[in-house]
Short mmCIF file of C-alpha atoms in Angstrom, two decimals:
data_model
loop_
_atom_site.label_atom_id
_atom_site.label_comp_id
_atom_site.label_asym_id
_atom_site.label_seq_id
_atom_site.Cartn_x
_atom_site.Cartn_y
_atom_site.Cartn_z
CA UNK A 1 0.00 0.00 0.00
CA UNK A 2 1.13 3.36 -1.02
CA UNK A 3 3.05 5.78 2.05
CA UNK A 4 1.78 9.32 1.93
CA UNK A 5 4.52 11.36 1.04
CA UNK A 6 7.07 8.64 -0.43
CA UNK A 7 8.52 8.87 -4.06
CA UNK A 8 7.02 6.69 -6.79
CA UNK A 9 8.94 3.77 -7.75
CA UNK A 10 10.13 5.83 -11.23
CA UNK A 11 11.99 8.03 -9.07
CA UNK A 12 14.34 5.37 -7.59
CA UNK A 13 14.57 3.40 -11.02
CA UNK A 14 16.08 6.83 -12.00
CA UNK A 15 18.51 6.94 -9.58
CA UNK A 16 19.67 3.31 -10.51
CA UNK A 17 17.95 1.52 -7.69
CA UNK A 18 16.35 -2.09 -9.29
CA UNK A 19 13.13 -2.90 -8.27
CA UNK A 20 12.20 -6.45 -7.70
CA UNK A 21 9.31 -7.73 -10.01
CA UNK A 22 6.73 -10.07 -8.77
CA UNK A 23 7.93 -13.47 -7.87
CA UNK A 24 6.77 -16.83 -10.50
CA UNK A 25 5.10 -19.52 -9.01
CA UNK A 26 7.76 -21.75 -7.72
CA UNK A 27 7.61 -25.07 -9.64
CA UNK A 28 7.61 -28.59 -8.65
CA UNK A 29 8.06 -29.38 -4.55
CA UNK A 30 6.12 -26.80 -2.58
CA UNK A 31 8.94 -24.62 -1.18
CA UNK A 32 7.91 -23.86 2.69
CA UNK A 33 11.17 -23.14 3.93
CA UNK A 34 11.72 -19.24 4.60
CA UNK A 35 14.98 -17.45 4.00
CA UNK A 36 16.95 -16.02 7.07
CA UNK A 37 16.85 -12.96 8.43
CA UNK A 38 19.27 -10.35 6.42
CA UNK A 39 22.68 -9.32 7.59
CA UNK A 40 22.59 -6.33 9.91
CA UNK A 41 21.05 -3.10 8.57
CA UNK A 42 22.49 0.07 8.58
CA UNK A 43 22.32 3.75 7.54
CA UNK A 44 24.55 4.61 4.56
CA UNK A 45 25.35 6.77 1.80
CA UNK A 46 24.10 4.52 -1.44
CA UNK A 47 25.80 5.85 -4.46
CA UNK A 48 23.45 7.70 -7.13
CA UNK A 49 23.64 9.71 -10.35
CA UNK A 50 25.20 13.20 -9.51
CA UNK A 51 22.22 15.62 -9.71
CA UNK A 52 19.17 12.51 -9.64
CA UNK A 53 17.18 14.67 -7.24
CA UNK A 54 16.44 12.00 -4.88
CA UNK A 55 15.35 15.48 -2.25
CA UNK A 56 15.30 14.33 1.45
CA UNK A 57 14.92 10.69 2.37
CA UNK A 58 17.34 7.87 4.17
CA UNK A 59 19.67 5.26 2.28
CA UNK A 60 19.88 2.05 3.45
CA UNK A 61 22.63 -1.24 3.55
CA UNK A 62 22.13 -4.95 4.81
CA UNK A 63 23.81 -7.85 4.67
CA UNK A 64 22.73 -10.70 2.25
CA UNK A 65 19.58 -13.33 3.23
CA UNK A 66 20.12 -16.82 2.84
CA UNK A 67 17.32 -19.72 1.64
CA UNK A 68 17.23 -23.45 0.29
CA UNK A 69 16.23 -22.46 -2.98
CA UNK A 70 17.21 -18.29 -3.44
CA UNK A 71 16.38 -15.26 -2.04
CA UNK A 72 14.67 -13.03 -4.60
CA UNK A 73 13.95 -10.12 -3.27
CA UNK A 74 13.85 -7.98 0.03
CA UNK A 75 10.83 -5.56 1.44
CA UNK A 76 12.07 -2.72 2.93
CA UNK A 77 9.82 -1.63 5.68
CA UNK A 78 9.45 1.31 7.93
CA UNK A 79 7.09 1.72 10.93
CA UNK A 80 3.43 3.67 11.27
CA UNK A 81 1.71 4.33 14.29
CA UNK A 82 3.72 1.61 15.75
CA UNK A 83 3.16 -1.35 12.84
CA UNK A 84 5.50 -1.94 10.12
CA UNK A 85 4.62 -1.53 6.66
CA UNK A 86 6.22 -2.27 3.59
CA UNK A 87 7.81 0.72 1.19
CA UNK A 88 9.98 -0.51 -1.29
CA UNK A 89 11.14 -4.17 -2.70
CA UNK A 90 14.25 -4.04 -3.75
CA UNK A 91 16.38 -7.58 -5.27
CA UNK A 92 20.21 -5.65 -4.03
CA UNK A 93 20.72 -5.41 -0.51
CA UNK A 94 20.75 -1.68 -0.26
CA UNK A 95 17.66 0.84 -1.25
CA UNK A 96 16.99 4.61 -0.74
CA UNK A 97 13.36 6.06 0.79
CA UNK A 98 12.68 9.41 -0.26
CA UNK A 99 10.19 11.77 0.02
CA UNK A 100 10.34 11.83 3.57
CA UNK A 101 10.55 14.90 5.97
CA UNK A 102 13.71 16.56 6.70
CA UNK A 103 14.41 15.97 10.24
CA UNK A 104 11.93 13.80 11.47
CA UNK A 105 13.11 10.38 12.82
CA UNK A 106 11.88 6.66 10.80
CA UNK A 107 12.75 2.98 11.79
CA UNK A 108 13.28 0.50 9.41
CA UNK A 109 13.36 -2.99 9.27
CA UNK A 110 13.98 -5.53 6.29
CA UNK A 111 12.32 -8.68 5.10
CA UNK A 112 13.98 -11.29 3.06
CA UNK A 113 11.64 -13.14 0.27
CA UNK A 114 12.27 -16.31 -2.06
CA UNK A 115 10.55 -17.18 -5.38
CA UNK A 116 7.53 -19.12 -3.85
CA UNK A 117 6.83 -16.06 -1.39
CA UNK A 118 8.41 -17.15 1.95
CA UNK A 119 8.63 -14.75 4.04
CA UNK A 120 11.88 -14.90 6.56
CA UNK A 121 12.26 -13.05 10.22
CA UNK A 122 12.97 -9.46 10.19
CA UNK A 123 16.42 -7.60 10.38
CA UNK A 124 17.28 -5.06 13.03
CA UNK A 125 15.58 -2.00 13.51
CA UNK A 126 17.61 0.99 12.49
CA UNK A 127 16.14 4.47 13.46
CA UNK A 128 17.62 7.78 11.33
CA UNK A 129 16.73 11.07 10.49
CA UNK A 130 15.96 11.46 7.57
CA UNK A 131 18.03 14.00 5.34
CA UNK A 132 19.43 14.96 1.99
CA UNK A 133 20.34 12.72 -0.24
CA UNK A 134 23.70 12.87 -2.54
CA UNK A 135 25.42 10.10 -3.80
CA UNK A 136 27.54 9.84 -6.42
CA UNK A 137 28.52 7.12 -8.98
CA UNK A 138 31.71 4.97 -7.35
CA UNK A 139 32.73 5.62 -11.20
CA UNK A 140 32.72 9.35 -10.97
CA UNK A 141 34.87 11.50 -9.69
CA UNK A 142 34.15 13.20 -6.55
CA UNK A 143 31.87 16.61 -7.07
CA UNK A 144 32.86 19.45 -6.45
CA UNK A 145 32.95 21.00 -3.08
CA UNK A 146 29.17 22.58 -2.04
CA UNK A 147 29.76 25.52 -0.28
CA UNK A 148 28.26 25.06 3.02
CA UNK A 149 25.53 27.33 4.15
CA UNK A 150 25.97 28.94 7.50
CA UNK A 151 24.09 32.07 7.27
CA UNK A 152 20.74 32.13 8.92
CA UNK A 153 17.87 33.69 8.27
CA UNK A 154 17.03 36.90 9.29
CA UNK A 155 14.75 38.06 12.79
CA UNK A 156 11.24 37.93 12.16
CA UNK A 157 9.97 41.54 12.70
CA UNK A 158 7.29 43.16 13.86
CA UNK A 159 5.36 39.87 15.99
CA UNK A 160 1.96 41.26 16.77
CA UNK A 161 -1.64 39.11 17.65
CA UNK A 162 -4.51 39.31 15.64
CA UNK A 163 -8.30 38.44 16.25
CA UNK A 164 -9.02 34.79 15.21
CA UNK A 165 -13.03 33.52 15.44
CA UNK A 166 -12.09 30.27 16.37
CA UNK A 167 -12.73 28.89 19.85
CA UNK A 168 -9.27 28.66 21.39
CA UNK A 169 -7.18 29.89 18.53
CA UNK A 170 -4.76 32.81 18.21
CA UNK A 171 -3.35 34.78 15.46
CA UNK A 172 -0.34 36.28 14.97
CA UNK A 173 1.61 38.34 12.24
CA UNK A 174 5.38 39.26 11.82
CA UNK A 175 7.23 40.76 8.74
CA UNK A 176 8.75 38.12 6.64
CA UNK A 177 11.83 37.08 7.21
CA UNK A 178 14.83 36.80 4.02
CA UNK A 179 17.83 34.49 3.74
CA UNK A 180 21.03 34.20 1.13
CA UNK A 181 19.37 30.80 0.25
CA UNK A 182 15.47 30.76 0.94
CA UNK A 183 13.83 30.98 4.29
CA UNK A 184 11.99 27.31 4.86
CA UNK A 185 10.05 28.10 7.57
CA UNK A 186 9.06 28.94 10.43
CA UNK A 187 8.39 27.54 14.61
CA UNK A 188 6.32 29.46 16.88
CA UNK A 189 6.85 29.13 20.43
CA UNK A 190 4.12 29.56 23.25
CA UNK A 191 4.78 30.26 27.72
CA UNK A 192 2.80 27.84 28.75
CA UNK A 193 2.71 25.99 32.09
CA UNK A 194 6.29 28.00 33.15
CA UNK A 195 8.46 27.37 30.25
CA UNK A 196 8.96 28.07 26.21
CA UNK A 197 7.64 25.41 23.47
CA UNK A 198 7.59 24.76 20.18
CA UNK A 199 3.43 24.78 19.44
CA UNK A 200 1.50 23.83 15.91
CA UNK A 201 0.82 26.67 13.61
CA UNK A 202 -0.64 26.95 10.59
CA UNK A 203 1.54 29.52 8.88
CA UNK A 204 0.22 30.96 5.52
CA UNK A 205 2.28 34.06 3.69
CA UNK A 206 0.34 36.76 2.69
CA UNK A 207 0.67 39.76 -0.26
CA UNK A 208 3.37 41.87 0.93
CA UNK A 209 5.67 40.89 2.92
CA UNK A 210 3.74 39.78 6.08
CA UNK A 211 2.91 36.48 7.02
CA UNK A 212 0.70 34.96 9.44
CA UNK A 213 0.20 32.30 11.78
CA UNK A 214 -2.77 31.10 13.46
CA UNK A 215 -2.30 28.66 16.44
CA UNK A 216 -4.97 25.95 17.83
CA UNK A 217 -5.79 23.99 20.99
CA UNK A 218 -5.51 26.18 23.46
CA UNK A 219 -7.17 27.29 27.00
CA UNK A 220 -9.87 29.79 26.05
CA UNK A 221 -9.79 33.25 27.37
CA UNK A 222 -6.27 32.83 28.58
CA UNK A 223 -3.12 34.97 27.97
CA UNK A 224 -0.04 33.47 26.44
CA UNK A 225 3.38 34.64 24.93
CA UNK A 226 4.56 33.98 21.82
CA UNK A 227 7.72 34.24 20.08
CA UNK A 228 8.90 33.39 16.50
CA UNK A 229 12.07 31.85 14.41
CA UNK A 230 12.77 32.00 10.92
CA UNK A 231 14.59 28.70 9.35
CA UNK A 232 16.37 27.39 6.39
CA UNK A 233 16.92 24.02 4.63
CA UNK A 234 20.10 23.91 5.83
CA UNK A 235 19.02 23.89 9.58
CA UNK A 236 20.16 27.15 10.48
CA UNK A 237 18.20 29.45 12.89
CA UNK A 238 17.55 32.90 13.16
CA UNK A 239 17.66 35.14 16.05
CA UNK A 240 13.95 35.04 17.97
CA UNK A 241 11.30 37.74 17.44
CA UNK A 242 10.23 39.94 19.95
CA UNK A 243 7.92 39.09 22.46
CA UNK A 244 4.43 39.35 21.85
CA UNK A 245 1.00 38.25 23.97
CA UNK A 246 -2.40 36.89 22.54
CA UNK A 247 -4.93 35.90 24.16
CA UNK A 248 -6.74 32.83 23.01
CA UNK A 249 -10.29 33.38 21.45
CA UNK A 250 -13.44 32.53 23.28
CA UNK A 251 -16.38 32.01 20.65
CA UNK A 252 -18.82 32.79 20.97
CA UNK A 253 -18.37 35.35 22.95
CA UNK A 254 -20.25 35.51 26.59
CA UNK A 255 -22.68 38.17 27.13
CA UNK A 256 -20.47 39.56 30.14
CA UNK A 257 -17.58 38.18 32.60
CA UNK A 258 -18.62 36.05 34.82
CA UNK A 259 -19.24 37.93 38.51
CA UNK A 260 -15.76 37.72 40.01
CA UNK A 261 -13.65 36.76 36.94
CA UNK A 262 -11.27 39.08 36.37
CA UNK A 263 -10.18 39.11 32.55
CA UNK A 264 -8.36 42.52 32.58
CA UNK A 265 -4.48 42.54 32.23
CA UNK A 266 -2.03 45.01 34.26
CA UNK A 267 -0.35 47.76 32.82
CA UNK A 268 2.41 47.24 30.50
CA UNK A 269 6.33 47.82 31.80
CA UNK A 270 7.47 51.00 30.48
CA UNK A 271 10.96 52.40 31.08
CA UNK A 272 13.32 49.59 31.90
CA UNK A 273 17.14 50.88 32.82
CA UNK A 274 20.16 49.58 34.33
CA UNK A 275 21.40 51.00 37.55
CA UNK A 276 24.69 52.08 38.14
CA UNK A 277 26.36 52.10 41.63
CA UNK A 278 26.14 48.14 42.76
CA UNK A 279 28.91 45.89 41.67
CA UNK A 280 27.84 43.17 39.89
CA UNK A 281 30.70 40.99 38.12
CA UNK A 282 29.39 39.71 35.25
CA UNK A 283 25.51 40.64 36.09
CA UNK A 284 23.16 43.64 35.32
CA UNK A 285 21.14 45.85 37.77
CA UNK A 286 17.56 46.15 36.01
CA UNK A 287 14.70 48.44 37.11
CA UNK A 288 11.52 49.74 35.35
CA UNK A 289 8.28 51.74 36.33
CA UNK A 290 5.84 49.44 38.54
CA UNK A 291 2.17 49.13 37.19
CA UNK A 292 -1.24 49.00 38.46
CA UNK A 293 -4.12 46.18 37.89
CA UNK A 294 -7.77 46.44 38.38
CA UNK A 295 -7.57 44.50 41.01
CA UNK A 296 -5.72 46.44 43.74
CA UNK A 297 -3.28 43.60 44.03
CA UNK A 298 0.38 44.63 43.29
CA UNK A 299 0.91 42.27 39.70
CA UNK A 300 4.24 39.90 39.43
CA UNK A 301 6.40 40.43 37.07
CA UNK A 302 8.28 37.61 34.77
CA UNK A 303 11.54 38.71 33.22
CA UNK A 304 12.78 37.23 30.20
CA UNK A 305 16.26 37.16 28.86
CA UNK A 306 17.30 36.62 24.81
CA UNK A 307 19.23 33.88 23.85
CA UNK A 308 20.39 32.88 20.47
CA UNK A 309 17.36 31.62 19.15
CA UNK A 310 14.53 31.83 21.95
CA UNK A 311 14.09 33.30 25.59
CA UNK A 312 15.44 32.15 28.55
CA UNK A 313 13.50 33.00 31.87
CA UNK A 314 15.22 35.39 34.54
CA UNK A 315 12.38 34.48 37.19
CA UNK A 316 9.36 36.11 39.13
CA UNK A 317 9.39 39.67 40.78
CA UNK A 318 7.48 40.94 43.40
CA UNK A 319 9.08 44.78 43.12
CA UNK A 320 9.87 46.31 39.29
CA UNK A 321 13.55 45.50 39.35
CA UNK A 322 15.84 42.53 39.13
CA UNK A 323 19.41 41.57 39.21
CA UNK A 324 20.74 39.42 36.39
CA UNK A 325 24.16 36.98 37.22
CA UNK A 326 25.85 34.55 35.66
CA UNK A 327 26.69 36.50 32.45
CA UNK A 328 29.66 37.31 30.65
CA UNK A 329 30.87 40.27 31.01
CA UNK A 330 31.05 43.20 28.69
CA UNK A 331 28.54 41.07 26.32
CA UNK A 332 25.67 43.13 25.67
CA UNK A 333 22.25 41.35 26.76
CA UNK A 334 18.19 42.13 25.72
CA UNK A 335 15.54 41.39 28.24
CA UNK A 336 11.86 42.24 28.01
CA UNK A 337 9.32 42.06 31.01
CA UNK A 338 6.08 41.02 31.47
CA UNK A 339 3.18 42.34 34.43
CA UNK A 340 0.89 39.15 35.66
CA UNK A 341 -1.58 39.19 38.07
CA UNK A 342 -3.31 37.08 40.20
CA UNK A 343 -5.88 35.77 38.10
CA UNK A 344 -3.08 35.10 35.15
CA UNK A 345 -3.78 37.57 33.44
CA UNK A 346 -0.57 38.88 31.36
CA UNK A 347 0.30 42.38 29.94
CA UNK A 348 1.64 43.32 27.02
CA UNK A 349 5.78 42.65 26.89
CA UNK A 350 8.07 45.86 27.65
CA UNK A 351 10.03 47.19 24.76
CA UNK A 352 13.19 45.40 24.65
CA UNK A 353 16.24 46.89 25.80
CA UNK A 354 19.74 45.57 26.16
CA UNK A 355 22.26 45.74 28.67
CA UNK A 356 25.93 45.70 28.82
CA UNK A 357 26.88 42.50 31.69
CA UNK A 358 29.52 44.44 33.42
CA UNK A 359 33.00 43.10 33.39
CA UNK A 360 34.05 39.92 35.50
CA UNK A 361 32.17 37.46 34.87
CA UNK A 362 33.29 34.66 33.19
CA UNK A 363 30.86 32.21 32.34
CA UNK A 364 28.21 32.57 29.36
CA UNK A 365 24.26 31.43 29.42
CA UNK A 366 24.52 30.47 26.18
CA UNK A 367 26.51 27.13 26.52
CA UNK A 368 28.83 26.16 23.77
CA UNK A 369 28.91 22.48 22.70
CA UNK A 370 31.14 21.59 25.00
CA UNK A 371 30.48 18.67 27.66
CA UNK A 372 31.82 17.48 30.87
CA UNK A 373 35.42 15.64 31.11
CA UNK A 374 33.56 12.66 31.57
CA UNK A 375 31.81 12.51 27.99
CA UNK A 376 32.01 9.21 27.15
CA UNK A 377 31.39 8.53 23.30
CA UNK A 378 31.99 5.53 20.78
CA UNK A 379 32.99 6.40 16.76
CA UNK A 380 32.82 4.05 13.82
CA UNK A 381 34.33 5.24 10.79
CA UNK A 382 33.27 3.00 7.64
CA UNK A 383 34.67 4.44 4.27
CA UNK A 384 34.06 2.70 0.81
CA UNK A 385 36.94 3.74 -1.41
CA UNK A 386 37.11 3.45 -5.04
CA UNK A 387 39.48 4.77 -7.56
CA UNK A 388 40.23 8.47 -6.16
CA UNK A 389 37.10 8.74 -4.01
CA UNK A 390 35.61 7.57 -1.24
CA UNK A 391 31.99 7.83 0.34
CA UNK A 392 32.02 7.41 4.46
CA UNK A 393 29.65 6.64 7.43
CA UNK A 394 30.38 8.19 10.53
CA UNK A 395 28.52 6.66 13.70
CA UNK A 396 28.71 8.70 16.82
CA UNK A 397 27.05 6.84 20.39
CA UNK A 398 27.17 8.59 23.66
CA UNK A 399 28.15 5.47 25.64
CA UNK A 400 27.88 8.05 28.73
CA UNK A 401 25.09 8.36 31.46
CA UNK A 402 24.22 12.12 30.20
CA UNK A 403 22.41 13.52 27.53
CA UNK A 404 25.09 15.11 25.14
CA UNK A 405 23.21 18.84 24.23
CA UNK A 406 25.34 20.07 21.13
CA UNK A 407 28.51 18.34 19.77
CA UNK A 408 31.52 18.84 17.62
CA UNK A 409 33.08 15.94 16.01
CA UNK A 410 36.70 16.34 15.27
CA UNK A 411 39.67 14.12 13.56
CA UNK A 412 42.58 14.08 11.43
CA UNK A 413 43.25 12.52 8.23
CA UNK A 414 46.91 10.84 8.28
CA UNK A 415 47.66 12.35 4.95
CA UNK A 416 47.50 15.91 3.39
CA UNK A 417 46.04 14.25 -0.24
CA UNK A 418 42.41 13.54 1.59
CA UNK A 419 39.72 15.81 1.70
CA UNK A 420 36.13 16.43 2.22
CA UNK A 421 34.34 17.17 -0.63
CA UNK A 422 30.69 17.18 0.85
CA UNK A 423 28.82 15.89 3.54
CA UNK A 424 25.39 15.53 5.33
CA UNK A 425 23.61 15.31 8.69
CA UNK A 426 26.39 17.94 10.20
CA UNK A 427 28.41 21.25 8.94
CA UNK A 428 31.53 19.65 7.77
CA UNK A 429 34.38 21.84 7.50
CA UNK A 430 38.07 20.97 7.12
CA UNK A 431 41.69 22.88 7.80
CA UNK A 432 44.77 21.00 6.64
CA UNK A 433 44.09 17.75 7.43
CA UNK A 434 42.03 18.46 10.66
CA UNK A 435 37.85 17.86 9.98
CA UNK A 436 35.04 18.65 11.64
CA UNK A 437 31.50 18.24 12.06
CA UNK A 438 29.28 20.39 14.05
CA UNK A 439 25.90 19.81 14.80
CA UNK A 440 22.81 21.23 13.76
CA UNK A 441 19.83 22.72 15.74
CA UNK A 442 17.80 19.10 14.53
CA UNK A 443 20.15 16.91 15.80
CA UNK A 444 22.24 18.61 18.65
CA UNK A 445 21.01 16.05 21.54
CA UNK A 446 22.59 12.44 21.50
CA UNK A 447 20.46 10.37 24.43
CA UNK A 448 22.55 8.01 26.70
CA UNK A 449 22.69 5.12 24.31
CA UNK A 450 21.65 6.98 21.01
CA UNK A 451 23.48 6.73 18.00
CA UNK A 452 23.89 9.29 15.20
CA UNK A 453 24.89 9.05 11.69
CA UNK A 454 25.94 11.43 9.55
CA UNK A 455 28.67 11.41 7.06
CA UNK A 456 30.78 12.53 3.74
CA UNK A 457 32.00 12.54 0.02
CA UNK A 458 35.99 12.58 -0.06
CA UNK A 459 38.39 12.62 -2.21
CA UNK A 460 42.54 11.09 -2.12
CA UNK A 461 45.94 10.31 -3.88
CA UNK A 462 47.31 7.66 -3.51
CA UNK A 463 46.14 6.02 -0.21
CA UNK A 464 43.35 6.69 1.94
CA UNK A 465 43.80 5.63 5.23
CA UNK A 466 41.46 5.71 8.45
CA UNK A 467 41.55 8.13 10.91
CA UNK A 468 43.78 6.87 13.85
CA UNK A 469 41.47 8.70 16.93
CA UNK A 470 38.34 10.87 16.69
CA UNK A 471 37.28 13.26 19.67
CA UNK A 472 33.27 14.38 20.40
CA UNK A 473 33.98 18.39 22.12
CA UNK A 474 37.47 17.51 22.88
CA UNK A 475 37.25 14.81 24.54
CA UNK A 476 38.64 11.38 23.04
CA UNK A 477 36.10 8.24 22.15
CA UNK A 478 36.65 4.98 21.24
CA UNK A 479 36.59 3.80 17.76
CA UNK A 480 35.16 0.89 16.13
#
């Protein structure tokens, strides 16, 4: 049965992938012994027609079935709402999936099939995010290097709500973002319960250059924040949008409040400053105007901090001021603030304004990749090589206890002829013979026991030997 969003089968024929035809009757005996399960599967780069246009998908490798009679073919199968169904057939033991979504994680399995339809036990499960796919003909000579794209896209602009008739919906609108490449998309991010998430939004671009996002499913008659990044294909982020608050539609509308609800928000923060005369190493002094609510009651106020590409929360205030620590100093920081009151009722953010940490501190809230001493990581390195090029898989495992939250892989090639031409699942970049690969926003976290794959198109003289020892943010892992 066909998979929503998968290539047809004329797309893989084009990229020189063979398709299994329908099995004949076996003849004579009735054969009723299966074939085995296939060798182990794996992720890998499958080699394909320079410029086929396979778009985003995962490729595929397994070890060969065994049977009686002969194995004739091999389902390929990847899972849906928990079952397994099959997506391609396939008589090699290697096949690409396309048409999948960039990002998102499948599992596969395979199946092994002989001539009277025997079906034999399933292979491992492998689980990979799917990406894009470039191969190249083992034939061919390498391609030429693709400049890597490392520019994000620009802040969205202008975030402001707008009314939405729909019964716990809000609306938003921003200016439209640009990019050197093309802007992909974009996540909206909603305050709810105490921290920042990514939410659903049905984003449509309108005439102009404004676009605008409507988001469902949630609590009607209640305040939220929102804030919104821009993104490319290549996984980078931009900067976040300001802060903005909607309030999610009630329709219809009641006749009046209920006696004793309170639905009106407190003032909104006006004139935030630093203050001078307290010394704070590597920390801000910030103070703005207090405001009123309806109710008599003092409101709270949340202060938020900007980070790279969202908000990070500087904690509750009973009194308009705060003091910020922990930041480097003599980086310049923007916070916004936001009036609550009791009933949870929000106010419109405060104009931004930035700060200047002053000098001292020494540590940053915006960690780097870098990881305890203690990272403990595993490396396989598993290169095909053919006559001046070679195509690589590159398995990274945190063997550790922790979550890894943003990694750099780094090693050396033993000789100065080998290069990276291209690679995939991480921005590749090489110096001499040093190479690395950096993460991207999609796949910065490695679980305790996760693996990752990613790897690269290369090119050599000569020889091409493996990497002797491979490091994951400095710190040295064990190879395979």
């Amino acid at each position: 049965m066909p998979v929503k969003g998968l290539r047809p089968a004329s797309v893989i024929l084009g990229a020189g992938l063979a398709l299994a035809a329908s099995a004949a009757p076996a003849v004579g005996a009735a054969d009723t012994t299966p074939p085995s399960a296939p060798g182990t599967l794996f992720h890998c780069p499958l080699p394909g027609a320079p410029g086929s246009g396979l778009g985003v998908g995962v490729s595929l490798c397994w070890g060969a079935a065994t049977d009686n009679v002969g194995v004739t073919g091999y389902d390929v199968q990847v899972k849906q709402d928990g079952v397994f169904t099959a997506v391609r057939t396939t008589t090699g033991t290697g096949s690409i999936v396309s048409g999948l979504t960039l990002g998102q994680l499948y599992t596969f399995r395979v199946v092994a099939r002989d001539a009277a339809g025997n079906a034999g036990p399933p292979s491992n499960e492998v689980t990979q995010a799917a990406n894009y796919l470039s191969g190249m003909s083992p034939s061919a000579p390498p391609p030429s290097p693709t400049p890597i794209d490392r520019t994000p896209p620009t802040r969205p602009e202008g975030l402001a709500p707008f009314s939405v008739p729909i019964n716990g919906a809000a609306g938003l609108t921003w200016t439209r973002s640009t990019d050197d490449v093309a802007v992909s998309g974009y996540d909206v991010y909603a305050w709810i319960d105490g921290a920042f998430g990514k939410v659903p939004a049905q984003v449509s671009e309108q005439s102009g250059d404004r676009i605008l996002a409507i988001v469902y499913d949630l609590t009607p008659g209640r305040d939220y924040l929102f804030y919104v990044v821009a993104k490319d294909a290549a996984g980078n982020l931009s900067a976040p949008s300001d802060l903005a608050r909607q309030r999610a539609m009630v329709e219809p509308p009641a006749a009046s409040p209920s006696p004793g609800t309170d639905t009106t928000p407190p003032g909104t923060p006006t004139g935030m400053a630093s203050v001078s005369g307290m010394s704070i190493p590597g920390g801000v002094f910030l103070a703005w105007y207090g405001v009123s609510d309806d109710s008599g009651v003092p409101p709270k106020y949340d202060l938020f901090r900007q980070t790279d590409h969202g908000y990070a929360y500087e904690g509750e205030n009973g009194l308009p001021r705060d003091i910020v620590s922990g930041l480097e100093g003599g980086k310049p920081y923007t916070f916004q603030v936001v009036a609550r009151d009791a009933a949870g009722n929000l106010s419109n953010p405060s104009a931004p304004y930035t700060a200047v940490a002053q000098p001292g501190g020494t540590s940053s809230p915006s960690p780097s990749p870098s990881q305890p001493s203690d990272t403990a990581c595993r490396v396989t390195y598993a290169p095909t090589t053919w006559g001046g090029g070679f195509t690589t898989t590159v398995t990274i495992t945190n063997t550790g206890t922790a979550a890894i939250a943003g990694w750099k892989l780094g090693f050396s090639f033993p000789l100065a002829s080998q290069r990276v031409t291209n690679g995939w699942s991480a921005v590749w970049t090489q110096s001499g013979t040093a190479v690395s690969a950096e993460n991207y926003e999609w796949n910065k976290t490695i679980k305790p026991g996760q693996s990752l794959y990613l790897g690269f198109n290369g090119a050599y003289t000569g020889a091409n030997p493996t990497p002797a020892a491979f490091t994951l943010n400095g710190n040295a892992c064990t190879t395979t």
